[in-house]
Amino acid sequence: VAEPKEFVYLLDNCPHDWLFPRCASVIHHGGAGTTAAGLKASCPTTVVPFFGDQQFWGDQVHARGLGPAPIPVEEFSLEKLVSAIRFMQDPKVKDRAVELSQAMIKEDGVAGAVQAFYKQFPKPQQPQP
C-alpha cells in the first residue's frame, strides 16, 4: 500500500451508521453490510469489488440507478473514479437513494424474519365440531 498523501485522512475504525449519514455518497468494496449501511443513509454508492459477492451487490446498486456500474479493483483509475463521482452527484440518483432509504427504515426485518420462519411450519388442524 502506498503512503497516504497529506490530504488523505486515515481512520482506523468508524461505525458506518455514524459516518455514512455525514457523506454525500460512498465508494467501498461492496460487502452486503457496507452496501446496506450506505443505502440506508441515503447515499448514492459506487462499488469497487475485489472478492466474493461484492460484484453482485455492485450490480444490484447499478441496476436500481443508485450508483454507476461497479469498478473492479483491477480496473480502478482516476478517470473511472471521477466518472463515478459525477454519476453519484446527479440529483435523480440521490432521490432514488432517499426513496430506498425510506423504504428500508420502514421495513421491520425482525417481524419479517419471524413470519418467514413460521411459514415453514404446518398449520395446526382445527378441531372439527
Tab-separated table of C-alpha atoms in Angstrom:
chain	number	residue	atom	x	y	z
A	1	VAL	CA	0.000	0.000	0.000
A	2	ALA	CA	1.325	3.415	-0.934
A	3	GLU	CA	1.961	6.056	1.700
A	4	PRO	CA	-1.037	8.388	2.026
A	5	LYS	CA	-0.815	11.962	0.804
A	6	GLU	CA	-1.136	14.837	3.254
A	7	PHE	CA	-4.735	15.448	2.094
A	8	VAL	CA	-5.790	11.859	2.911
A	9	TYR	CA	-7.006	11.185	6.433
A	10	LEU	CA	-6.664	7.574	7.532
A	11	LEU	CA	-9.175	6.381	10.075
A	12	ASP	CA	-8.652	3.077	11.864
A	13	ASN	CA	-12.270	2.335	12.707
A	14	CYS	CA	-15.507	4.220	12.326
A	15	PRO	CA	-19.073	2.901	12.569
A	16	HIS	CA	-20.871	3.114	9.241
A	17	ASP	CA	-24.101	4.191	10.923
A	18	TRP	CA	-22.261	7.262	12.238
A	19	LEU	CA	-20.144	8.019	9.167
A	20	PHE	CA	-22.438	7.493	6.181
A	21	PRO	CA	-25.203	9.945	7.190
A	22	ARG	CA	-22.479	12.615	7.048
A	23	CYS	CA	-21.487	11.667	3.468
A	24	ALA	CA	-22.840	12.834	0.117
A	25	SER	CA	-22.004	9.430	-1.395
A	26	VAL	CA	-19.910	6.370	-0.625
A	27	ILE	CA	-17.299	4.360	-2.513
A	28	HIS	CA	-16.481	0.990	-0.996
A	29	HIS	CA	-15.735	-2.695	-1.595
A	30	GLY	CA	-19.378	-3.776	-1.848
A	31	GLY	CA	-19.849	-6.042	1.127
A	32	ALA	CA	-23.505	-6.650	1.945
A	33	GLY	CA	-23.367	-4.819	5.280
A	34	THR	CA	-21.477	-1.810	3.963
A	35	THR	CA	-23.787	-1.572	0.954
A	36	ALA	CA	-26.874	-1.725	3.167
A	37	ALA	CA	-25.483	0.865	5.592
A	38	GLY	CA	-24.668	3.311	2.803
A	39	LEU	CA	-28.048	2.922	1.141
A	40	LYS	CA	-29.892	3.189	4.452
A	41	ALA	CA	-28.077	6.521	4.926
A	42	SER	CA	-29.453	7.700	1.528
A	43	CYS	CA	-26.003	7.645	-0.068
A	44	PRO	CA	-25.518	7.040	-3.767
A	45	THR	CA	-22.968	4.235	-3.923
A	46	THR	CA	-20.032	3.121	-6.041
A	47	VAL	CA	-18.815	-0.426	-5.507
A	48	VAL	CA	-15.190	-1.396	-6.179
A	49	PRO	CA	-15.399	-5.190	-5.810
A	50	PHE	CA	-12.432	-7.455	-5.293
A	51	PHE	CA	-13.875	-10.681	-3.847
A	52	GLY	CA	-16.924	-12.868	-3.347
A	53	ASP	CA	-20.404	-11.381	-3.520
A	54	GLN	CA	-19.208	-7.790	-3.882
A	55	GLN	CA	-19.766	-7.726	-7.660
A	56	PHE	CA	-23.343	-8.945	-7.085
A	57	TRP	CA	-24.108	-6.072	-4.708
A	58	GLY	CA	-22.489	-3.585	-7.074
A	59	ASP	CA	-24.659	-4.893	-9.900
A	60	GLN	CA	-27.773	-4.526	-7.707
A	61	VAL	CA	-26.870	-0.929	-6.835
A	62	HIS	CA	-26.320	-0.107	-10.504
A	63	ALA	CA	-29.485	-1.890	-11.710
A	64	ARG	CA	-31.556	0.292	-9.374
A	65	GLY	CA	-29.879	3.501	-10.505
A	66	LEU	CA	-28.276	4.102	-7.102
A	67	GLY	CA	-24.734	4.216	-8.455
A	68	PRO	CA	-22.625	3.571	-11.538
A	69	ALA	CA	-21.597	0.147	-12.770
A	70	PRO	CA	-19.142	-1.489	-10.363
A	71	ILE	CA	-15.469	-0.762	-10.982
A	72	PRO	CA	-13.456	-3.967	-10.449
A	73	VAL	CA	-10.445	-3.141	-8.290
A	74	GLU	CA	-8.012	-4.185	-11.031
A	75	GLU	CA	-9.654	-1.656	-13.409
A	76	PHE	CA	-9.821	1.223	-10.910
A	77	SER	CA	-8.430	4.506	-12.246
A	78	LEU	CA	-8.681	8.231	-11.624
A	79	GLU	CA	-10.804	8.592	-14.755
A	80	LYS	CA	-13.294	5.950	-13.563
A	81	LEU	CA	-13.356	7.452	-10.071
A	82	VAL	CA	-14.192	10.914	-11.427
A	83	SER	CA	-16.899	9.430	-13.652
A	84	ALA	CA	-18.389	7.542	-10.691
A	85	ILE	CA	-18.456	10.660	-8.518
A	86	ARG	CA	-20.159	12.630	-11.291
A	87	PHE	CA	-22.753	9.864	-11.654
A	88	MET	CA	-23.472	9.942	-7.923
A	89	GLN	CA	-23.845	13.752	-7.927
A	90	ASP	CA	-26.907	13.539	-10.190
A	91	PRO	CA	-29.931	14.704	-8.132
A	92	LYS	CA	-32.042	11.882	-9.613
A	93	VAL	CA	-29.602	9.324	-8.199
A	94	LYS	CA	-29.817	10.981	-4.780
A	95	ASP	CA	-33.632	10.974	-4.996
A	96	ARG	CA	-33.620	7.220	-5.669
A	97	ALA	CA	-31.240	6.664	-2.745
A	98	VAL	CA	-33.517	8.665	-0.423
A	99	GLU	CA	-36.558	6.700	-1.615
A	100	LEU	CA	-34.843	3.365	-0.956
A	101	SER	CA	-33.601	4.554	2.437
A	102	GLN	CA	-37.128	5.478	3.495
A	103	ALA	CA	-38.362	2.026	2.476
A	104	MET	CA	-35.508	0.360	4.394
A	105	ILE	CA	-36.251	2.394	7.522
A	106	LYS	CA	-39.949	1.420	7.394
A	107	GLU	CA	-39.092	-2.249	6.960
A	108	ASP	CA	-39.393	-4.380	10.096
A	109	GLY	CA	-36.761	-7.019	9.420
A	110	VAL	CA	-37.262	-8.902	12.676
A	111	ALA	CA	-41.016	-9.264	12.166
A	112	GLY	CA	-40.424	-10.335	8.562
A	113	ALA	CA	-37.893	-12.956	9.643
A	114	VAL	CA	-40.287	-14.326	12.275
A	115	GLN	CA	-43.113	-14.524	9.726
A	116	ALA	CA	-40.855	-16.296	7.227
A	117	PHE	CA	-39.781	-18.742	9.938
A	118	TYR	CA	-43.332	-19.633	10.950
A	119	LYS	CA	-44.458	-20.013	7.317
A	120	GLN	CA	-42.346	-23.163	7.227
A	121	PHE	CA	-44.427	-24.908	9.889
A	122	PRO	CA	-47.619	-26.794	9.016
A	123	LYS	CA	-50.771	-25.075	10.172
A	124	PRO	CA	-52.388	-26.728	13.178
A	125	GLN	CA	-55.521	-28.701	12.451
A	126	GLN	CA	-58.677	-27.007	13.585
A	127	PRO	CA	-60.890	-29.186	15.776
A	128	GLN	CA	-63.988	-30.370	13.966
A	129	PRO	CA	-67.335	-29.823	15.772
